[in-house]
Short mmCIF file of C-alpha atoms and ligand atoms in Angstrom, two decimals:
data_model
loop_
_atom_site.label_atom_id
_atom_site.label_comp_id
_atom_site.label_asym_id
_atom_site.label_seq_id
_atom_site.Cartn_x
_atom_site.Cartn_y
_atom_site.Cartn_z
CA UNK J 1036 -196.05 -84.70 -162.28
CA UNK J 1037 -194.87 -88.36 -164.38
CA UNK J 1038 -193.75 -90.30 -161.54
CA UNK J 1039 -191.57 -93.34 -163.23
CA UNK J 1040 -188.90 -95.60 -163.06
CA UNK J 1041 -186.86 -97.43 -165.09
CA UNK J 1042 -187.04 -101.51 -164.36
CA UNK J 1043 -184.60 -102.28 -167.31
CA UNK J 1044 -182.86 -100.24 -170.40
CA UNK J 1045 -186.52 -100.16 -172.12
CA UNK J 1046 -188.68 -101.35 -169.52
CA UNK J 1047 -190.47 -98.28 -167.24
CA UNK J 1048 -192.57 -98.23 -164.30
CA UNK J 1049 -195.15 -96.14 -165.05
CA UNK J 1050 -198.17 -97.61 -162.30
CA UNK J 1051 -199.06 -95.13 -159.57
CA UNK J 1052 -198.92 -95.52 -155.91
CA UNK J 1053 -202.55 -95.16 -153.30
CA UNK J 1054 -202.38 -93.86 -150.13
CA UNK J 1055 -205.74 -92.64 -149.71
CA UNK J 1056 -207.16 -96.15 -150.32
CA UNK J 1057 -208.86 -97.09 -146.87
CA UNK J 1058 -209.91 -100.87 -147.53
CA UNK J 1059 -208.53 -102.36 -150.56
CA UNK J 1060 -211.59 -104.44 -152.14
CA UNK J 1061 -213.23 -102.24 -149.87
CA UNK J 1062 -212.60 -104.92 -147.21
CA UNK J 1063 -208.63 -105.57 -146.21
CA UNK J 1064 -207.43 -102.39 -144.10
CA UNK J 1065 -203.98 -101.24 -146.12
CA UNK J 1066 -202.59 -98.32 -143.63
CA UNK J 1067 -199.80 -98.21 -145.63
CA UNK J 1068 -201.59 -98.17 -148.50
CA UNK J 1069 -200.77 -100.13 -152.22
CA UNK J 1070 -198.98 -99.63 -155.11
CA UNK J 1071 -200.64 -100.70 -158.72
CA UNK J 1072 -198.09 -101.27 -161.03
CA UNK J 1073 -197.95 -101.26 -164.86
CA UNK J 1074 -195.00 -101.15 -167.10
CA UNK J 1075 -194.21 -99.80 -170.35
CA UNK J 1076 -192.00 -101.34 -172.95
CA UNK J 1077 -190.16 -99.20 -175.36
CA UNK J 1078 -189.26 -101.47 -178.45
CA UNK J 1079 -189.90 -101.15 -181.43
CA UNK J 1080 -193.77 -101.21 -180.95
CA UNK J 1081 -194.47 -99.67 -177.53
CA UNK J 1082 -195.92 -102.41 -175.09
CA UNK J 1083 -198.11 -101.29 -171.70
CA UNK J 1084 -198.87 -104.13 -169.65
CA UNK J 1085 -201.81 -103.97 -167.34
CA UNK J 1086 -203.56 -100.46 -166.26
CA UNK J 1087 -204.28 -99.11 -163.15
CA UNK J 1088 -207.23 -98.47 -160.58
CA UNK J 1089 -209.25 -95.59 -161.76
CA UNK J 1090 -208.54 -93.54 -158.64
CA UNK J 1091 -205.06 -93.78 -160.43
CA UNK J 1092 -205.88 -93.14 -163.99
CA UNK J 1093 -204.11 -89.56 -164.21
CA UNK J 1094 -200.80 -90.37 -163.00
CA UNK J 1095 -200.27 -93.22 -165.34
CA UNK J 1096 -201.54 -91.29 -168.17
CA UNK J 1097 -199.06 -88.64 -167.41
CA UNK J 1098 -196.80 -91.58 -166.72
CA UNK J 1099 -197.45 -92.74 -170.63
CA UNK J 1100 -197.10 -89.58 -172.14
CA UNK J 1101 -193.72 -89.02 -170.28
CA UNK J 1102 -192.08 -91.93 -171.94
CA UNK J 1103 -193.72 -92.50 -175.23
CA UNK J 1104 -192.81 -88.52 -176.02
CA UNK J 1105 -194.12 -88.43 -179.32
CA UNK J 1106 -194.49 -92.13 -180.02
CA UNK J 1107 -197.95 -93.38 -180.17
CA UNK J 1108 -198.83 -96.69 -177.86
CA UNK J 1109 -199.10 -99.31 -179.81
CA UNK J 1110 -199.82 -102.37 -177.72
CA UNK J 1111 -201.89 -102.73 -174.43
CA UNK J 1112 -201.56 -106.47 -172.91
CA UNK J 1113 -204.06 -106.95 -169.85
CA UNK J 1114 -202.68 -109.87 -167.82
CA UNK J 1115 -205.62 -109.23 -165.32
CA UNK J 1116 -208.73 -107.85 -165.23
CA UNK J 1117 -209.72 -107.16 -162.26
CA UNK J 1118 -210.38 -103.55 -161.92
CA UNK J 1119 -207.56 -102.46 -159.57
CA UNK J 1120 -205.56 -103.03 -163.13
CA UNK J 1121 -208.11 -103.29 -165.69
CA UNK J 1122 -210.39 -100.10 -164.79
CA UNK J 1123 -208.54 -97.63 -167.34
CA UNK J 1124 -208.44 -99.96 -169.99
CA UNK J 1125 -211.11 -98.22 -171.76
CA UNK J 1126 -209.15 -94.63 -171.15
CA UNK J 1127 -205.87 -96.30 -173.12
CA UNK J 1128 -208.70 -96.88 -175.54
CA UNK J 1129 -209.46 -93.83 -175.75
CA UNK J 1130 -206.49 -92.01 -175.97
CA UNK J 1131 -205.22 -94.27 -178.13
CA UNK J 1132 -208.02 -95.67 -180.32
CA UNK J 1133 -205.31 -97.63 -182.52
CA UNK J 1134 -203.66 -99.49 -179.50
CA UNK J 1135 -204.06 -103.31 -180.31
CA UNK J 1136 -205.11 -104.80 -176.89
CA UNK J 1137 -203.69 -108.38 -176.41
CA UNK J 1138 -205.38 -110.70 -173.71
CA UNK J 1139 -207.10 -113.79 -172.81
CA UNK J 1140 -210.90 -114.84 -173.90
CA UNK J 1141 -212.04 -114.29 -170.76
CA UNK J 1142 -210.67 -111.24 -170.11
CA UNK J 1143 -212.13 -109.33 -173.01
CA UNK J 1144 -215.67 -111.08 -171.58
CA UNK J 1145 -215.19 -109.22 -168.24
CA UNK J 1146 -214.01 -105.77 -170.07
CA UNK J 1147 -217.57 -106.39 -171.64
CA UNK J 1148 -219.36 -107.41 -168.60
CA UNK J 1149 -217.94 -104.09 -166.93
CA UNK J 1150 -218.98 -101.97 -169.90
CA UNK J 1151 -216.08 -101.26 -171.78
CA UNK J 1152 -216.54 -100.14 -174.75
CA UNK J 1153 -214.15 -102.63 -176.87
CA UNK J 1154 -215.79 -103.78 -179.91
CA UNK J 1155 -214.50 -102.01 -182.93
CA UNK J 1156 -210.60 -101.67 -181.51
CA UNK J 1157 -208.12 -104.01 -182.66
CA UNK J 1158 -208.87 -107.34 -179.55
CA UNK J 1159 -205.60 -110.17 -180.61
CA UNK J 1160 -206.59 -113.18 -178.01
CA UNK J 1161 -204.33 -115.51 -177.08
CA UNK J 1162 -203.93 -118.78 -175.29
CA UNK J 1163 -201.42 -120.65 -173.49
CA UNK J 1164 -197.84 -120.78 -175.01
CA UNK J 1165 -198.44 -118.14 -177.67
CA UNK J 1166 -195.74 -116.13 -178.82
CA UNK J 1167 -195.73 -112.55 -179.97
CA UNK J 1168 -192.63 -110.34 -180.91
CA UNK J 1169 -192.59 -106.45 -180.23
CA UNK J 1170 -189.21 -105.90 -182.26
CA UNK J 1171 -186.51 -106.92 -180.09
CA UNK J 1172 -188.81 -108.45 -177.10
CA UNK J 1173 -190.61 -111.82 -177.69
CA UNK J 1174 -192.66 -112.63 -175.13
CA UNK J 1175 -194.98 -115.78 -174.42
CA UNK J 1176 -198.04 -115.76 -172.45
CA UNK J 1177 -198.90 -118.49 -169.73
CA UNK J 1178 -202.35 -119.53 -168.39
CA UNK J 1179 -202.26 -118.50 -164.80
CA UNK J 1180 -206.41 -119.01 -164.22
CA UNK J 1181 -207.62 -118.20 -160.70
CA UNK J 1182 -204.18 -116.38 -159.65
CA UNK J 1183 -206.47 -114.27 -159.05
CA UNK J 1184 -209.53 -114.79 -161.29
CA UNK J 1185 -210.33 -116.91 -163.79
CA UNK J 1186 -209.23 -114.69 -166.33
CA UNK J 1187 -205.67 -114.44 -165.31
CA UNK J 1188 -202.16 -114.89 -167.54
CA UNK J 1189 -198.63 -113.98 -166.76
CA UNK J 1190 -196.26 -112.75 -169.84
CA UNK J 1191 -192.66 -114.12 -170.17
CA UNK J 1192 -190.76 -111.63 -171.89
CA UNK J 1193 -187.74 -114.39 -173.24
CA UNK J 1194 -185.39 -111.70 -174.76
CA UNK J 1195 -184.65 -110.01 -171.38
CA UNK J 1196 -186.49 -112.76 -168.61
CA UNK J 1197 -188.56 -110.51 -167.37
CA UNK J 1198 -191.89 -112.33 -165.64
CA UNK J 1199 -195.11 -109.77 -165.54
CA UNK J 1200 -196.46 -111.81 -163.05
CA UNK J 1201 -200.11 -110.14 -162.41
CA UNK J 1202 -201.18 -110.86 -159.04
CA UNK J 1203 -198.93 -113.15 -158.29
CA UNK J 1204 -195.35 -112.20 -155.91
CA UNK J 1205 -197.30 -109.36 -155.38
CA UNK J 1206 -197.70 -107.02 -152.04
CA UNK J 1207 -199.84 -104.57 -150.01
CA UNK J 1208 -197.41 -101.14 -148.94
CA UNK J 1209 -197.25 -97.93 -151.41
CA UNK J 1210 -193.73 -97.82 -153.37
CA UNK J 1211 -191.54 -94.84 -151.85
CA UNK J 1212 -189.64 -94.34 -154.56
CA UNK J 1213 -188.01 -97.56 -154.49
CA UNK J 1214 -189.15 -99.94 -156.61
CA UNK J 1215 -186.88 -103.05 -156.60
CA UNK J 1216 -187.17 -105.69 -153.85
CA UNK J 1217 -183.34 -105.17 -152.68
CA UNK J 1218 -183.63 -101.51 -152.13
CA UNK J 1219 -185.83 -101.94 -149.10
CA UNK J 1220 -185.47 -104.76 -146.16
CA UNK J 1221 -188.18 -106.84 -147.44
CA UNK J 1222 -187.32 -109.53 -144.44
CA UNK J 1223 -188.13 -106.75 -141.90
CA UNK J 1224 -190.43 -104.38 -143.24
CA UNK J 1225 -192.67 -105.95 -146.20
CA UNK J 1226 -192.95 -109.80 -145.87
CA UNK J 1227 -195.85 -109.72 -143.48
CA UNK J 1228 -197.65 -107.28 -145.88
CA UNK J 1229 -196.43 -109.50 -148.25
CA UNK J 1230 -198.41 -112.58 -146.64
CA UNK J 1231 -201.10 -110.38 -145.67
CA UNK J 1232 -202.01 -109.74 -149.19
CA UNK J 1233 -201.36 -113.24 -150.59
CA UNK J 1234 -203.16 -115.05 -148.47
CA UNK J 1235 -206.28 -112.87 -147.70
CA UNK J 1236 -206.46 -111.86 -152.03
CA UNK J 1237 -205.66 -115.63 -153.21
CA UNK J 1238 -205.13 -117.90 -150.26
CA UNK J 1239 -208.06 -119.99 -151.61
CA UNK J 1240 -206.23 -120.84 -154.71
CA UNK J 1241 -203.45 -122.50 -153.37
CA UNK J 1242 -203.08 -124.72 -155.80
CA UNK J 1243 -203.53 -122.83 -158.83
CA UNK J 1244 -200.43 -121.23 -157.56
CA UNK J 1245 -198.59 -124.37 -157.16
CA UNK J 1246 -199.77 -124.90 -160.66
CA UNK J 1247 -198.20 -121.45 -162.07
CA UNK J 1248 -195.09 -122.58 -160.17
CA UNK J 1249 -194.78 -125.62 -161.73
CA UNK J 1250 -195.03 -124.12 -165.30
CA UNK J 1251 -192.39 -121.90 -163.84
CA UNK J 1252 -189.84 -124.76 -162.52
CA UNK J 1253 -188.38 -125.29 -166.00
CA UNK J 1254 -187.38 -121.81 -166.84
CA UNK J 1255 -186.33 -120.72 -163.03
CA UNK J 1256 -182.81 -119.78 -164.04
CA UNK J 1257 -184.17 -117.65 -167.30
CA UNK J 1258 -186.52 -115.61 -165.12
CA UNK J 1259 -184.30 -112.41 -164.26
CA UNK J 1260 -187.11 -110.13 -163.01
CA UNK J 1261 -190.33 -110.61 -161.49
CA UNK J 1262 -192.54 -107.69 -162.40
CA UNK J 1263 -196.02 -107.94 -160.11
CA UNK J 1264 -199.08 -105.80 -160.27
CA UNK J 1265 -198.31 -104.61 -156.52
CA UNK J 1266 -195.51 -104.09 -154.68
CA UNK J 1267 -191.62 -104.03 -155.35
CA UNK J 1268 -189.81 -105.67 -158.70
CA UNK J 1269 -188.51 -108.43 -158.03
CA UNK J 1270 -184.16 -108.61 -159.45
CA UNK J 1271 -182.47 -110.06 -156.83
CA UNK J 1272 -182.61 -113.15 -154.82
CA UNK J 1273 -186.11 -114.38 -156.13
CA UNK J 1274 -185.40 -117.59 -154.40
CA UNK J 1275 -186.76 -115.79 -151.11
CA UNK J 1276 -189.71 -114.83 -152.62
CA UNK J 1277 -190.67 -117.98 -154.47
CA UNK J 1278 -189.83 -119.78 -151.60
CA UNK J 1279 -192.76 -118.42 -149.60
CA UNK J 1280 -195.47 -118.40 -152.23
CA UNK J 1281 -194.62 -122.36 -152.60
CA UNK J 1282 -195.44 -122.83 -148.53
CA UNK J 1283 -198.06 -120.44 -148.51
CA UNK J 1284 -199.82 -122.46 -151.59
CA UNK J 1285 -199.03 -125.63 -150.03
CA UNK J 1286 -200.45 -124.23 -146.33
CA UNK J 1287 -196.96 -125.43 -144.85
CA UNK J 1288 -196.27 -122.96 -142.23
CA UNK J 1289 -193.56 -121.07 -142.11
CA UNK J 1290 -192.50 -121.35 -138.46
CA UNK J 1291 -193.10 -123.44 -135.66
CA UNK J 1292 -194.58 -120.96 -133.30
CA UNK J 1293 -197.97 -120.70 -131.53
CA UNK J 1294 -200.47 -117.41 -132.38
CA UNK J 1295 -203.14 -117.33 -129.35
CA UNK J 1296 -206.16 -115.60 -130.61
CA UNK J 1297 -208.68 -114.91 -127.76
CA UNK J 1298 -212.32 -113.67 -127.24
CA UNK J 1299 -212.69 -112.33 -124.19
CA UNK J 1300 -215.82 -110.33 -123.11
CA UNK J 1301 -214.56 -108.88 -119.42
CA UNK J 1302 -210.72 -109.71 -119.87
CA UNK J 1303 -211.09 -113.55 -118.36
CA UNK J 1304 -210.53 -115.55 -121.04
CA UNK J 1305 -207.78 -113.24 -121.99
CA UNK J 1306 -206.35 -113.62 -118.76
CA UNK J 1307 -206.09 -118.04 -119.42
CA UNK J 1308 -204.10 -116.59 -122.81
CA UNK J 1309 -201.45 -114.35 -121.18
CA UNK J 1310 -201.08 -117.53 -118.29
CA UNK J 1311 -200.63 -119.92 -121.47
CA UNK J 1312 -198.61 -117.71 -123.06
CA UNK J 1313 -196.36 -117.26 -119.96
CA UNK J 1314 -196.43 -121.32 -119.70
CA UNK J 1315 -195.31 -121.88 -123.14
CA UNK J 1316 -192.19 -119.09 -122.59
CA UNK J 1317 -191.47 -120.27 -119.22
CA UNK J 1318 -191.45 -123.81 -121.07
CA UNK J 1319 -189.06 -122.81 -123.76
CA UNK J 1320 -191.44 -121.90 -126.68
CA UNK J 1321 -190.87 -118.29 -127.18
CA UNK J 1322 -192.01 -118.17 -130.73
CA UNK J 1323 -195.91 -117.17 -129.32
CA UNK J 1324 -197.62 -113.92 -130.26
CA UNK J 1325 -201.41 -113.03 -129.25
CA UNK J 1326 -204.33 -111.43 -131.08
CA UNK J 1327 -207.50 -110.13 -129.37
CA UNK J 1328 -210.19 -111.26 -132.28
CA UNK J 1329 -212.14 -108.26 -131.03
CA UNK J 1330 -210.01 -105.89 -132.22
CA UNK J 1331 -207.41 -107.08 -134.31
CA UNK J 1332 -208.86 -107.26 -138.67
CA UNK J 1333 -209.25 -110.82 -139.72
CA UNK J 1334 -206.93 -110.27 -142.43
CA UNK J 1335 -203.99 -109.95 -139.91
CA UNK J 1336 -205.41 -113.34 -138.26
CA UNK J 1337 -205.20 -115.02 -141.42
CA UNK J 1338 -201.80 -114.14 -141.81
CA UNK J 1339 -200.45 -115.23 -138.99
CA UNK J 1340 -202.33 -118.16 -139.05
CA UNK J 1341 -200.29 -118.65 -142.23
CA UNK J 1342 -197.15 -118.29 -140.79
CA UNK J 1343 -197.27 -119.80 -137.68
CA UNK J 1344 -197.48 -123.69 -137.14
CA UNK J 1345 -199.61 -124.08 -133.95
CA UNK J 1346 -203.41 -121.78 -133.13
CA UNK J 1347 -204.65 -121.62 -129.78
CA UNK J 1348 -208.55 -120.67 -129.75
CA UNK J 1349 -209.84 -119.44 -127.12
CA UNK J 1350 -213.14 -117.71 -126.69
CA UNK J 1351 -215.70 -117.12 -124.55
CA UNK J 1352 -219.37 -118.98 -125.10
CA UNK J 1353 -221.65 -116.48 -126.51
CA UNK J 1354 -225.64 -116.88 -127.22
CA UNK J 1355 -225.06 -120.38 -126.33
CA UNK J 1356 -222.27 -120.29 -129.71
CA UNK J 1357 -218.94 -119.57 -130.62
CA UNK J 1358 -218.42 -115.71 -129.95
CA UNK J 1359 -219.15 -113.75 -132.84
CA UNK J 1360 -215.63 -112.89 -134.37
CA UNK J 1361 -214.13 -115.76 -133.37
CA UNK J 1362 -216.88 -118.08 -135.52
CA UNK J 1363 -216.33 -114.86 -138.60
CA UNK J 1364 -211.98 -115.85 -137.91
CA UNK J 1365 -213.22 -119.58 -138.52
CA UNK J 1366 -215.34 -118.61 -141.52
CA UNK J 1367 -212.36 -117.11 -142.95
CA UNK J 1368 -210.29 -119.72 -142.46
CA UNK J 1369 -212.58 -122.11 -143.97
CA UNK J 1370 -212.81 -119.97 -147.35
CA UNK J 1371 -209.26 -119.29 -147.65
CA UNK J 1372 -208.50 -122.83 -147.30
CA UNK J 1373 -206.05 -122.95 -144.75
CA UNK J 1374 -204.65 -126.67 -143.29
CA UNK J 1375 -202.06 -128.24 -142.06
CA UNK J 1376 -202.29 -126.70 -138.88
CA UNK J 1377 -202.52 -128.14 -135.00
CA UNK J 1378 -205.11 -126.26 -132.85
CA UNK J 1379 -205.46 -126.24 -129.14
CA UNK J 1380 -208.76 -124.89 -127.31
CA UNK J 1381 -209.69 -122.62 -124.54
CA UNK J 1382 -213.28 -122.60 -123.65
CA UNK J 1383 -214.51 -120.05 -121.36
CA UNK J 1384 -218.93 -120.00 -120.00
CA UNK J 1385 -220.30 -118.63 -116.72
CA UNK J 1386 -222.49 -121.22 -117.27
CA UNK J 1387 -223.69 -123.75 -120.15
CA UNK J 1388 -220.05 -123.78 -121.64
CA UNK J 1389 -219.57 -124.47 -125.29
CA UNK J 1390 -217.39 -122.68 -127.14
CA UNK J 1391 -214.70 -125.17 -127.01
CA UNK J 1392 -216.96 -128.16 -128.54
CA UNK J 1393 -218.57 -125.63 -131.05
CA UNK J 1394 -215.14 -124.86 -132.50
CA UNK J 1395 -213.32 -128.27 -131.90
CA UNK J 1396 -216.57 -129.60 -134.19
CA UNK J 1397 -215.82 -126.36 -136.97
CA UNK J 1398 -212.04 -127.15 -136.92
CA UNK J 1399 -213.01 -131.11 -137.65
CA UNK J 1400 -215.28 -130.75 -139.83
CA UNK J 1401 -215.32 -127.51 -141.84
CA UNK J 1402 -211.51 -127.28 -141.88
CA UNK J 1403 -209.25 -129.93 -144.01
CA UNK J 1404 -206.19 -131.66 -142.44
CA UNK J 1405 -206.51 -130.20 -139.10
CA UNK J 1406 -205.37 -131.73 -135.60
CA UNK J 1407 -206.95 -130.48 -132.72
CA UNK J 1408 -204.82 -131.51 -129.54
CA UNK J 1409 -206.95 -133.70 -126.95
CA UNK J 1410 -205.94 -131.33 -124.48
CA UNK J 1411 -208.25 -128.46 -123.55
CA UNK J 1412 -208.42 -125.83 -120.93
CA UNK J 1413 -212.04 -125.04 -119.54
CA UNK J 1414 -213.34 -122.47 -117.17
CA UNK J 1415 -216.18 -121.17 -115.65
CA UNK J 1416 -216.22 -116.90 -115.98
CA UNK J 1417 -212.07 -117.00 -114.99
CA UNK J 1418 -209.07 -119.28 -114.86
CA UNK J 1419 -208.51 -119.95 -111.12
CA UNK J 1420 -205.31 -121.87 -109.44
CA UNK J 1421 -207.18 -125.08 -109.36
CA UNK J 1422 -206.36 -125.43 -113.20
CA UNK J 1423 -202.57 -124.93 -113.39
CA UNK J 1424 -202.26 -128.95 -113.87
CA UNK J 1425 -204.35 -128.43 -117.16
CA UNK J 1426 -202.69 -125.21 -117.77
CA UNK J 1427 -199.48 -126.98 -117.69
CA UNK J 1428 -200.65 -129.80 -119.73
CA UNK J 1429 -201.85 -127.78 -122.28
CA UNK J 1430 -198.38 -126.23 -122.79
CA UNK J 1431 -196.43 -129.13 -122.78
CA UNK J 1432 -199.20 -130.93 -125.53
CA UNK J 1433 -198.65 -127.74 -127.54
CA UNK J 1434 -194.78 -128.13 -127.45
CA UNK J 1435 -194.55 -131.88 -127.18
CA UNK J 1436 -196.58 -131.37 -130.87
CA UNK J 1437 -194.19 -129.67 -132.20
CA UNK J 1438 -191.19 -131.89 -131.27
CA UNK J 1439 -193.30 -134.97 -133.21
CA UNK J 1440 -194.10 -132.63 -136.36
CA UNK J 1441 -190.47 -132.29 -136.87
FE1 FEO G 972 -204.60 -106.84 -157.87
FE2 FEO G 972 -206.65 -109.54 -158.50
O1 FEO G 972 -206.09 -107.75 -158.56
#
């Protein structure tokens, strides 16, 4: 059954929705699964930008036939090829051997590197600031390299300021039917998805972001609808939106708060988090949440680690190292580029202790405009009474931090 929606008069909906979808890149848990979007314009040329997954081909092929009716497709323009859109390219092709496929250099490279059979359709490349009319639509296309992959371009369409923004503004969470940001509470139930997906998908490219937003800047008040490749369209209040992808590219967090992420083998060093957790509450500082790195994905880490201002590390010594998923949480932070934060350590050994020097050395060195508080709790196997002066100090460091940041 078509399953689409109409963004504007002419504009449709016509992606499809994946529930089934464990991982999405096969590594980022999505238990409420993703949407891939792609949108049809009905001038008069017909106008599909982007494709969907290939687990997804069907529905947007029943999708296309839906709308166009009779009409043949004339245009396909890929704004990103990376195969979660671009993998049914070569079915529009096809299906519709005459479509004229607009995109960047690079991108018709990659539909050759993947195997797509291209060569001998009608390929119109285009660079930054081009211009292309459809009848009534003109739209533009902007550069928007490494947001996600190189490739990468966002399409202004100037008649009606709609922004197909590829990647970009977009979210994890399947659509239920409704498609616009203000028909669900984004605030409550999407912006942590939201932040999941930007920062774990393109949190490295910070500022290529901040670059796409500053081409943006200009023509704020003529962009009327953000249209991503995942997640809700974007009509109202966009403000909100581009409010977080400019602090989430810049690695400002969005709250003071502290996230306490723990390794803890027999519940010990856990039991030093709940106390500081308790300290920093009892202190005043209620904004704390707490993640066992055993058992929580990394992609939820680096979210919160987004969001929050303050980390608290603490971990057990393992093998004489860093335990295991705590050093994998560091490795991630380290390749999604995240700074600007303040850390404070917990180091737990029954004997030869040195976790806390292992990751105060990763923070300084391997991470980029980092402070790591001169405080630092240490035990041997469990927190006893003998350390609530340190405990205490390592609270009010955390919070007297916090009072100096602002
Ligand atoms: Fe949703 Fe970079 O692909």
């Amino acid at each position: 059954m078509y399953c689409v929606r109409n963004v504007t008069e002419d504009l449709y909906w016509v992606g499809a929705n994946d529930r089934r979808l464990t991982l999405f890149e096969n590594i980022h848990p999505i238990p409420k699964g993703v949407s891939y979007n792609a949108y049809l314009l009905m001038d008069e040329s017909t106008v599909l930008f982007d494709t969907v997954d290939w687990s997804a081909c069907r529905q947007l092929l029943e999708n296309l036939y839906h709308v166009l009716g009779d009409r043949p497709l004339d245009y396909l323009v890929v704004n990103h090829m990376e195969p979660d859109h671009g993998a049914s390219v070569e079915e529009i092709l096809l299906r519709w051997p005459d479509v004229k496929v607009i995109s960047t250099e690079k991108s018709f490279m990659l539909m050759r590197q993947f195997g797509f059979e291209i060569d001998g359709h009608e390929l119109i490349e285009v660079v930054e600031g081009d211009t292309y009319s459809f009848g009534k639509h003109e739209v533009m296309f902007v550069g928007a390299p490494m947001v996600h992959w190189p490739e990468a371009m966002v399409t202004f369409d100037t008649t009606n300021g709609v922004l197909f923004s590829a990647d970009a503004f977009g979210s994890f969470i399947a659509l239920d039917g409704k498609l616009f940001a203000d028909e669900v509470n984004f605030d409550r139930d999407w912006i942590d998805e939201a932040r999941r997906y930007l920062t774990n998908i393109v949190g490295k490219y910070g500022p290529h972001v901040q670059l796409l937003l500053g081409k943006a800047a200009p023509i704020l008040d003529k962009i009327k609808y953000i249209c991503p490749l995942h997640g809700p369209v974007w009509r109202k209040d966009l403000g909100y939106f581009i409010d977080k992808y400019d602090k989430w590219s810049r690695y400002e967090p969005e709250e003071q708060g502290v996230m306490i992420v723990y390794a803890s083998m027999y519940g010990n060093t856990e039991s030093a988090a709940n106390a500081l957790a308790t300290r920093l509450c009892e202190k005043g500082m209620t904004n704390v949440v707490m993640y066992d790195v055993s058992n929580t994905h990394v992609s939820y880490l680096i979210s919160e680690s987004f969001r929050l201002s303050h980390i608290v590390l603490a971990s057990v010594t393992y093998n004489l190292g860093i335990y295991p998923v705590m050093h994998d949480y560091l490795m991630d932070m380290k390749a999604l580029n995240l700074q600007n934060r303040t850390f404070a350590i917990v180091e737990n050994g029954s004997w030869a202790c040195e976790s806390g020097d292992l990751m105060q050395k990763f923070v300084d060195e391997e991470l980029k405009n980092m402070t790591v508080l001169n405080e630092r709790l240490s035990m041997s196997s469990a927190l006893k009474g003998d350390k609530e002066t340190e405990l205490d100090a390592l609270a009010d460091a955390i919070i007297e931090s916090m009072k100096v940041e602002k």
